[in-house]
mmCIF file of C-alpha atoms in Angstrom:
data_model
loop_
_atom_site.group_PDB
_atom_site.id
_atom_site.type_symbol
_atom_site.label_atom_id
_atom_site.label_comp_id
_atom_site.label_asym_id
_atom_site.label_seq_id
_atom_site.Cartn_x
_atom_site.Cartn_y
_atom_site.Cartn_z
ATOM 1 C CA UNK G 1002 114.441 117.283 100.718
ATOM 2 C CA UNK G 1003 117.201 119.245 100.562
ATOM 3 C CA UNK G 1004 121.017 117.808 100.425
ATOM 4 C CA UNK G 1005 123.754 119.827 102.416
ATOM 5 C CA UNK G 1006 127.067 118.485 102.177
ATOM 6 C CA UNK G 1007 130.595 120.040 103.256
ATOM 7 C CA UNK G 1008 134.223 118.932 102.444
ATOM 8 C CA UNK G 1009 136.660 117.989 103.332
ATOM 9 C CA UNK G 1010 134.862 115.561 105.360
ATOM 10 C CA UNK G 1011 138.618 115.258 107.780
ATOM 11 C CA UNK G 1012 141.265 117.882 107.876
ATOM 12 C CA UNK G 1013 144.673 117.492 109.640
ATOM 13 C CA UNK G 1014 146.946 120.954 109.536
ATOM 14 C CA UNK G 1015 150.350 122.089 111.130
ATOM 15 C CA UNK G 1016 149.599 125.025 113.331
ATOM 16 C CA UNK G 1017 149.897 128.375 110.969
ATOM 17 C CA UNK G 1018 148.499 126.657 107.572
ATOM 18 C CA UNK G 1019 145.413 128.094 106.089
ATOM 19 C CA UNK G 1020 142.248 126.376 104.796
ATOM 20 C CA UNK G 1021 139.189 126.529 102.997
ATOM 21 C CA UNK G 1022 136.012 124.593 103.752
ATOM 22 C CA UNK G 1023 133.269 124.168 101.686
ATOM 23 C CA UNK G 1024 129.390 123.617 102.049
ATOM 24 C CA UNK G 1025 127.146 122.380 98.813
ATOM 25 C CA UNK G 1026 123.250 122.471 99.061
ATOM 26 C CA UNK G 1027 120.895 121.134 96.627
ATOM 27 C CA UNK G 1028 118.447 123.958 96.503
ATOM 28 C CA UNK G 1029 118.050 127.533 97.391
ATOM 29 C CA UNK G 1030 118.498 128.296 101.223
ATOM 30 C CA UNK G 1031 117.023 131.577 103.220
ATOM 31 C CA UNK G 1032 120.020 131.618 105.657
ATOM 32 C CA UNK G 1033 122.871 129.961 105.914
ATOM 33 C CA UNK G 1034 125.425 129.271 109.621
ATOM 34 C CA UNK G 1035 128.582 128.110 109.911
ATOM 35 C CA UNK G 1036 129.271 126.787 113.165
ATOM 36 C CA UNK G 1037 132.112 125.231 115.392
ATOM 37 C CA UNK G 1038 131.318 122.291 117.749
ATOM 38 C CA UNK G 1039 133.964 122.116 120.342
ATOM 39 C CA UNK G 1040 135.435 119.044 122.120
ATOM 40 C CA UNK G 1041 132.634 119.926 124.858
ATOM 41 C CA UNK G 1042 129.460 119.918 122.613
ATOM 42 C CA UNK G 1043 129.215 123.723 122.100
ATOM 43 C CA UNK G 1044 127.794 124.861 118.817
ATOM 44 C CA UNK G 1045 129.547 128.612 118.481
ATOM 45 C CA UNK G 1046 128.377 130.835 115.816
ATOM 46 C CA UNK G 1047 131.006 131.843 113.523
ATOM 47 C CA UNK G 1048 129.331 133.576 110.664
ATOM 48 C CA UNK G 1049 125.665 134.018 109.898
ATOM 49 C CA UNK G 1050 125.840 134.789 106.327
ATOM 50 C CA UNK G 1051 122.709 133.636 103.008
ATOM 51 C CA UNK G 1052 124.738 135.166 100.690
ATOM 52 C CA UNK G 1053 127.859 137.912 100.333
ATOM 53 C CA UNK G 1054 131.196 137.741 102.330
ATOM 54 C CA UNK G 1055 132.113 137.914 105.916
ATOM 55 C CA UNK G 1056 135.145 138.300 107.987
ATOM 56 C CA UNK G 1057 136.032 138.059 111.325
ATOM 57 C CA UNK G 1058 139.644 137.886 112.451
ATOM 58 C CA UNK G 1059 141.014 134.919 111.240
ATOM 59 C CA UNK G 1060 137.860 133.182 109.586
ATOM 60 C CA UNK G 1061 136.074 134.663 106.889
ATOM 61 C CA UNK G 1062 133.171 133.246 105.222
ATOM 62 C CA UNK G 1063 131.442 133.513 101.313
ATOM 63 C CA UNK G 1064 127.979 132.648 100.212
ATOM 64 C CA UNK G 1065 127.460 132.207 96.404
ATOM 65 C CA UNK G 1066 123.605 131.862 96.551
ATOM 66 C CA UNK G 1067 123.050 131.542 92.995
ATOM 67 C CA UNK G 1068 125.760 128.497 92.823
ATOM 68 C CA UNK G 1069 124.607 127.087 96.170
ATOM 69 C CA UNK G 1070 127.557 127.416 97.931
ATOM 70 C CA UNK G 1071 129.614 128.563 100.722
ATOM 71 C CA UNK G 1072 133.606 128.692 101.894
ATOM 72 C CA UNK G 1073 134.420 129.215 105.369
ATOM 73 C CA UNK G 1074 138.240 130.199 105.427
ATOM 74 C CA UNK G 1075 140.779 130.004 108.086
ATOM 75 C CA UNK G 1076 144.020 131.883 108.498
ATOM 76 C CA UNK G 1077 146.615 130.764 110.252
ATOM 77 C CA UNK G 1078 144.858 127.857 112.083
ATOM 78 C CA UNK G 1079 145.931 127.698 115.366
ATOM 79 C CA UNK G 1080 145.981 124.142 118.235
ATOM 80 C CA UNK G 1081 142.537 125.569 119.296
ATOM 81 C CA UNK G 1082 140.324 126.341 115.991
ATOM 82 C CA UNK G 1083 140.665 121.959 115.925
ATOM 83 C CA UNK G 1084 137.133 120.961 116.125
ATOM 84 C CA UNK G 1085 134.073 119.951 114.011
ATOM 85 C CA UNK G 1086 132.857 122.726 111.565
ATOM 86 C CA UNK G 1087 129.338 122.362 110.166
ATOM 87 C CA UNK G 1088 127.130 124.640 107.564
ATOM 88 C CA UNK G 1089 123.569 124.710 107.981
ATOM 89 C CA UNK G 1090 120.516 125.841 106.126
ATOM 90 C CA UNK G 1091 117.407 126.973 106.570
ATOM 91 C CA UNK G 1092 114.843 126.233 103.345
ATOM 92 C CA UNK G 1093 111.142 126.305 103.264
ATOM 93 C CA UNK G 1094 110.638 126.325 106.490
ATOM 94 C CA UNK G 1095 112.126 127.399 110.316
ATOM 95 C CA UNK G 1096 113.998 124.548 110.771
ATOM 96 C CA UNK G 1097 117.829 124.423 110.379
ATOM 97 C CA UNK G 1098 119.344 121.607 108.461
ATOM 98 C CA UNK G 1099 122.865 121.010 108.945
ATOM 99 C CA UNK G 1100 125.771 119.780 106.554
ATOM 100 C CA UNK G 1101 127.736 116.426 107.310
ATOM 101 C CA UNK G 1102 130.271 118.264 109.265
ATOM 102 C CA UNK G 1103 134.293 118.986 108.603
ATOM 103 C CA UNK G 1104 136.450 117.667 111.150
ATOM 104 C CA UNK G 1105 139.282 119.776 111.964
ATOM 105 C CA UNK G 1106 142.576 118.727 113.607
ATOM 106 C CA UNK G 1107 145.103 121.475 114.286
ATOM 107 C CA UNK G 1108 148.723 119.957 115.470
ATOM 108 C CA UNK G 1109 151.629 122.685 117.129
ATOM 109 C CA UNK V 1002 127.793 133.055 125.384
ATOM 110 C CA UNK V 1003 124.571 132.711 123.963
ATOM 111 C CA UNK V 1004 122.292 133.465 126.389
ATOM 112 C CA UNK V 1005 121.041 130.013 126.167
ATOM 113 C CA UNK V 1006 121.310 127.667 128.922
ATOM 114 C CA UNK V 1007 120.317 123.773 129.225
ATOM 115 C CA UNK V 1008 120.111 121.089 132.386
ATOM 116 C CA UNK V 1009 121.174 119.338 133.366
ATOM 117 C CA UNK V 1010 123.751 119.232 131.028
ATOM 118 C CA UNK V 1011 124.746 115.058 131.682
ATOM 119 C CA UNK V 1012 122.388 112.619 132.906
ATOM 120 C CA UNK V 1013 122.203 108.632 132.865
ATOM 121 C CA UNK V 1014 118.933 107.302 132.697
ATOM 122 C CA UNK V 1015 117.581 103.480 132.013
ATOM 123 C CA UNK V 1016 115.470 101.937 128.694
ATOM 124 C CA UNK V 1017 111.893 102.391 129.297
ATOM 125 C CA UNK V 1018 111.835 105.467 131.827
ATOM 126 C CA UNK V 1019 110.987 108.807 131.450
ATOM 127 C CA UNK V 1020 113.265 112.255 130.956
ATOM 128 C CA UNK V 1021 112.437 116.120 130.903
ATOM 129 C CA UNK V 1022 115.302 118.658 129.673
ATOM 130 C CA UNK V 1023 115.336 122.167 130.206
ATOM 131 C CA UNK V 1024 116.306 125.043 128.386
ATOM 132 C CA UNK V 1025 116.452 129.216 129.235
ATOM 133 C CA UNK V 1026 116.876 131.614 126.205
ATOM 134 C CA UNK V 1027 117.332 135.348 126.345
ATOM 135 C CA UNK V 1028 114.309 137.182 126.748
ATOM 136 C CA UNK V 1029 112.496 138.482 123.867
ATOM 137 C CA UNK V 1030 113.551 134.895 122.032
ATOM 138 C CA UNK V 1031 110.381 133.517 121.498
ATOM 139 C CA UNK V 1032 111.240 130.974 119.146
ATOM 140 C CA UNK V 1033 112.621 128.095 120.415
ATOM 141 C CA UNK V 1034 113.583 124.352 118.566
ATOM 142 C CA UNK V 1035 115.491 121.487 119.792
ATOM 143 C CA UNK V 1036 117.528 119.268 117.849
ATOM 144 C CA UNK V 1037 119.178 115.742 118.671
ATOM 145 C CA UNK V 1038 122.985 115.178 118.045
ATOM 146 C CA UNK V 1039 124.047 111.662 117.723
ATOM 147 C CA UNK V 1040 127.574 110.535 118.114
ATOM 148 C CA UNK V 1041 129.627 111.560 115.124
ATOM 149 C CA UNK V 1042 126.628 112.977 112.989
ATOM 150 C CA UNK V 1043 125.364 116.361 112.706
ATOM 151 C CA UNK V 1044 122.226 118.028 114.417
ATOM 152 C CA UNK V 1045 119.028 116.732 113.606
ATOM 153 C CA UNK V 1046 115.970 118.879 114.078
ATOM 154 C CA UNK V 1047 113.513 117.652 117.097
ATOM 155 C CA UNK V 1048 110.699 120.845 117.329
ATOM 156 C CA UNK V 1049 110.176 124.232 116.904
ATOM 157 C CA UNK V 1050 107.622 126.412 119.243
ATOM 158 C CA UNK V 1051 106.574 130.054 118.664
ATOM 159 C CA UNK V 1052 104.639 131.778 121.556
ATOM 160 C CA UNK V 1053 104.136 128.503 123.181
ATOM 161 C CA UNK V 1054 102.632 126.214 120.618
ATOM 162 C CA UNK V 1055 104.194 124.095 118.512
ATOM 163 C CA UNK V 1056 104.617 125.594 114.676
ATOM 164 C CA UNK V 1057 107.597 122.435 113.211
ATOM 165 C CA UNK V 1058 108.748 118.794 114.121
ATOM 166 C CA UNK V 1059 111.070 116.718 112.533
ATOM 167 C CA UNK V 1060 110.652 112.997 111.411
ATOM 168 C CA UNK V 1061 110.978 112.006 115.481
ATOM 169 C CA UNK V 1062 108.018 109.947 117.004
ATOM 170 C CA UNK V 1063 104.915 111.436 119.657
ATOM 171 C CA UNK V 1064 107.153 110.055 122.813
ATOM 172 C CA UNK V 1065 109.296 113.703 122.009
ATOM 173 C CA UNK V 1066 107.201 115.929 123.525
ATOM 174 C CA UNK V 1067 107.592 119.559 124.391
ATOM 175 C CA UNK V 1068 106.567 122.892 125.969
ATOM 176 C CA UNK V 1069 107.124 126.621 126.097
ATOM 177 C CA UNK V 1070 106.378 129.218 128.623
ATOM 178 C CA UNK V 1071 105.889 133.143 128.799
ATOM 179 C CA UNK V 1072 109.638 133.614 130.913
ATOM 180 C CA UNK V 1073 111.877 131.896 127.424
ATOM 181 C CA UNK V 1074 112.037 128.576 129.115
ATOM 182 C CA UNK V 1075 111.200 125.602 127.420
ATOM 183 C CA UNK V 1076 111.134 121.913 128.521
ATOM 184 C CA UNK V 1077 111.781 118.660 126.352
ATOM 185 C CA UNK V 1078 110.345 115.091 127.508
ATOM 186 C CA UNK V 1079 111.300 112.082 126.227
ATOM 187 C CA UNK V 1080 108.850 109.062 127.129
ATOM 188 C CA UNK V 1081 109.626 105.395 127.326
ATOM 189 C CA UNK V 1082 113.505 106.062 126.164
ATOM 190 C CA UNK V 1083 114.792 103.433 123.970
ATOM 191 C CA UNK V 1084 119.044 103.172 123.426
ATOM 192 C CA UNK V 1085 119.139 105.065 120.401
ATOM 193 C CA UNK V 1086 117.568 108.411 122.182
ATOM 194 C CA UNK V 1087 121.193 108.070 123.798
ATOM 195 C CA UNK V 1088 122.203 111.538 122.301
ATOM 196 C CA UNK V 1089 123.495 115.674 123.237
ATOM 197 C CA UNK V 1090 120.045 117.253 123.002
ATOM 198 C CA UNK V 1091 120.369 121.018 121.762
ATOM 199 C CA UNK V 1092 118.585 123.863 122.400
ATOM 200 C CA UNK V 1093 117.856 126.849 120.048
ATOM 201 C CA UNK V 1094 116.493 130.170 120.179
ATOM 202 C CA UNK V 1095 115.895 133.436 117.824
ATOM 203 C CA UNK V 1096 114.652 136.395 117.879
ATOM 204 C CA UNK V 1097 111.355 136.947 116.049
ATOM 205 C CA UNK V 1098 111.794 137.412 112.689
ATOM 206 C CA UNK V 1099 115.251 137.018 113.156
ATOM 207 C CA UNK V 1100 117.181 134.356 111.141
ATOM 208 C CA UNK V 1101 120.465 133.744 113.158
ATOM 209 C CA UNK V 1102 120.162 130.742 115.855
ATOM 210 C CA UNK V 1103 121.981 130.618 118.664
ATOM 211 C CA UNK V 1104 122.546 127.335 120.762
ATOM 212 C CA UNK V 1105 122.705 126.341 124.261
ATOM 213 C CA UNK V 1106 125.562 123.873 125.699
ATOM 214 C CA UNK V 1107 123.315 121.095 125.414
ATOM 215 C CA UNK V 1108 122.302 118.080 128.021
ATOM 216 C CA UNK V 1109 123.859 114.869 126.782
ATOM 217 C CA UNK V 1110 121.745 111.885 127.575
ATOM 218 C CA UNK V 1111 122.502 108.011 128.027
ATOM 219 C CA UNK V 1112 120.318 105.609 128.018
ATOM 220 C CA UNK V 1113 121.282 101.990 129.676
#
């Protein structure tokens, strides 16, 4: 099946530093999520997004489809973008299979 | 806000018995799934339904059982829970033909 894997696996950043997170997959995807899991649970959409670039605010995303890969970006992280990131794919069928997750700490 | 909700969203429950979790999409979302979220691992897919019958399922046993009804509600039963079904149990919904998911809060489950 099909390998999704992000990196950094753990991120620690001083409030106001930027990043870039990145997503690998093994083969080619129909649609690809980035999402942020809160300290609650909550999976929040952040960018829906199989190929092209996005932005929104702080966080943009970019999906090289023909590479099989995507960067999520964030500006100026702030205490309360900390969190778990995670990409996930859909391929060959409905279901979505997710990445192995970034975790994000943010620190004032 | 998704427009998805779940309940309960925590409940305690003991090995061997029995549990049914809810979820309540936005109407017109006829496509639900449900995934299971270990501790400190990503989302692993459970189901899928489509106009209430089952059209997916992930490598989880027959005891994971589901349904889907006409109002965008959809139920998830777990039978004769074992430890390791201790988990946050997601809910998912679309819009047909739609590709974008969008998840409830989840119900996190513990099994004793």
């Amino acid at each position: 099946g099909i390998q999704v894997e992000q990196s950094p696996p753990d991120l620690i950043l001083q409030e106001g530093a930027n990043s870039t997170l990145r997503c690998n997959f093994s083969d080619s995807v129909n649609n690809l999520q980035w999402f942020h899991q809160n300290p609650w649970g909550q999976l929040i959409n952040l960018f829906y997004i199989p190929s092209g670039t996005k932005q929104n605010g702080r966080l943009s995303a970019t999906t090289v489809a023909t590479e099989r890969y995507s960067l999520l970006y964030i500006s100026s992280s702030q205490t309360t973008d900390s969190g778990v990131y995670f990409c996930a794919v859909i391929y060959n069928t409905d279901k979505l299979i997710f990445g192995t997750g970034t975790r994000l700490q943010v620190f004032p | 806000e998704t427009g998805v909700t779940q309940s309960p969203t925590h409940l305690i429950k003991t090995r061997g018995q029995q549990v049914t979790l809810r979820c309540s999409s936005q109407s017109g979302h006829n496509t639900v799934s449900w995934y299971q979220q270990a501790l400190g691992q990503g989302p692993q897919f459970i189901f899928q339904y489509y106009r209430e019958e089952e059209n997916g399922r992930g490598n989880f046993p027959p005891r994971f059982s589901g349904l889907q009804f006409p109002n965008y509600s959809s139920e998830l039963n777990v039978n004769a829970l074992e430890l390791d079904d201790s988990a946050l149990y997601l809910c998912a919904s679309r819009i047909p033909g739609g590709g974008e998911l969008f998840f409830g809060e989840g119900s996190r489950l513990t099994v004793l």
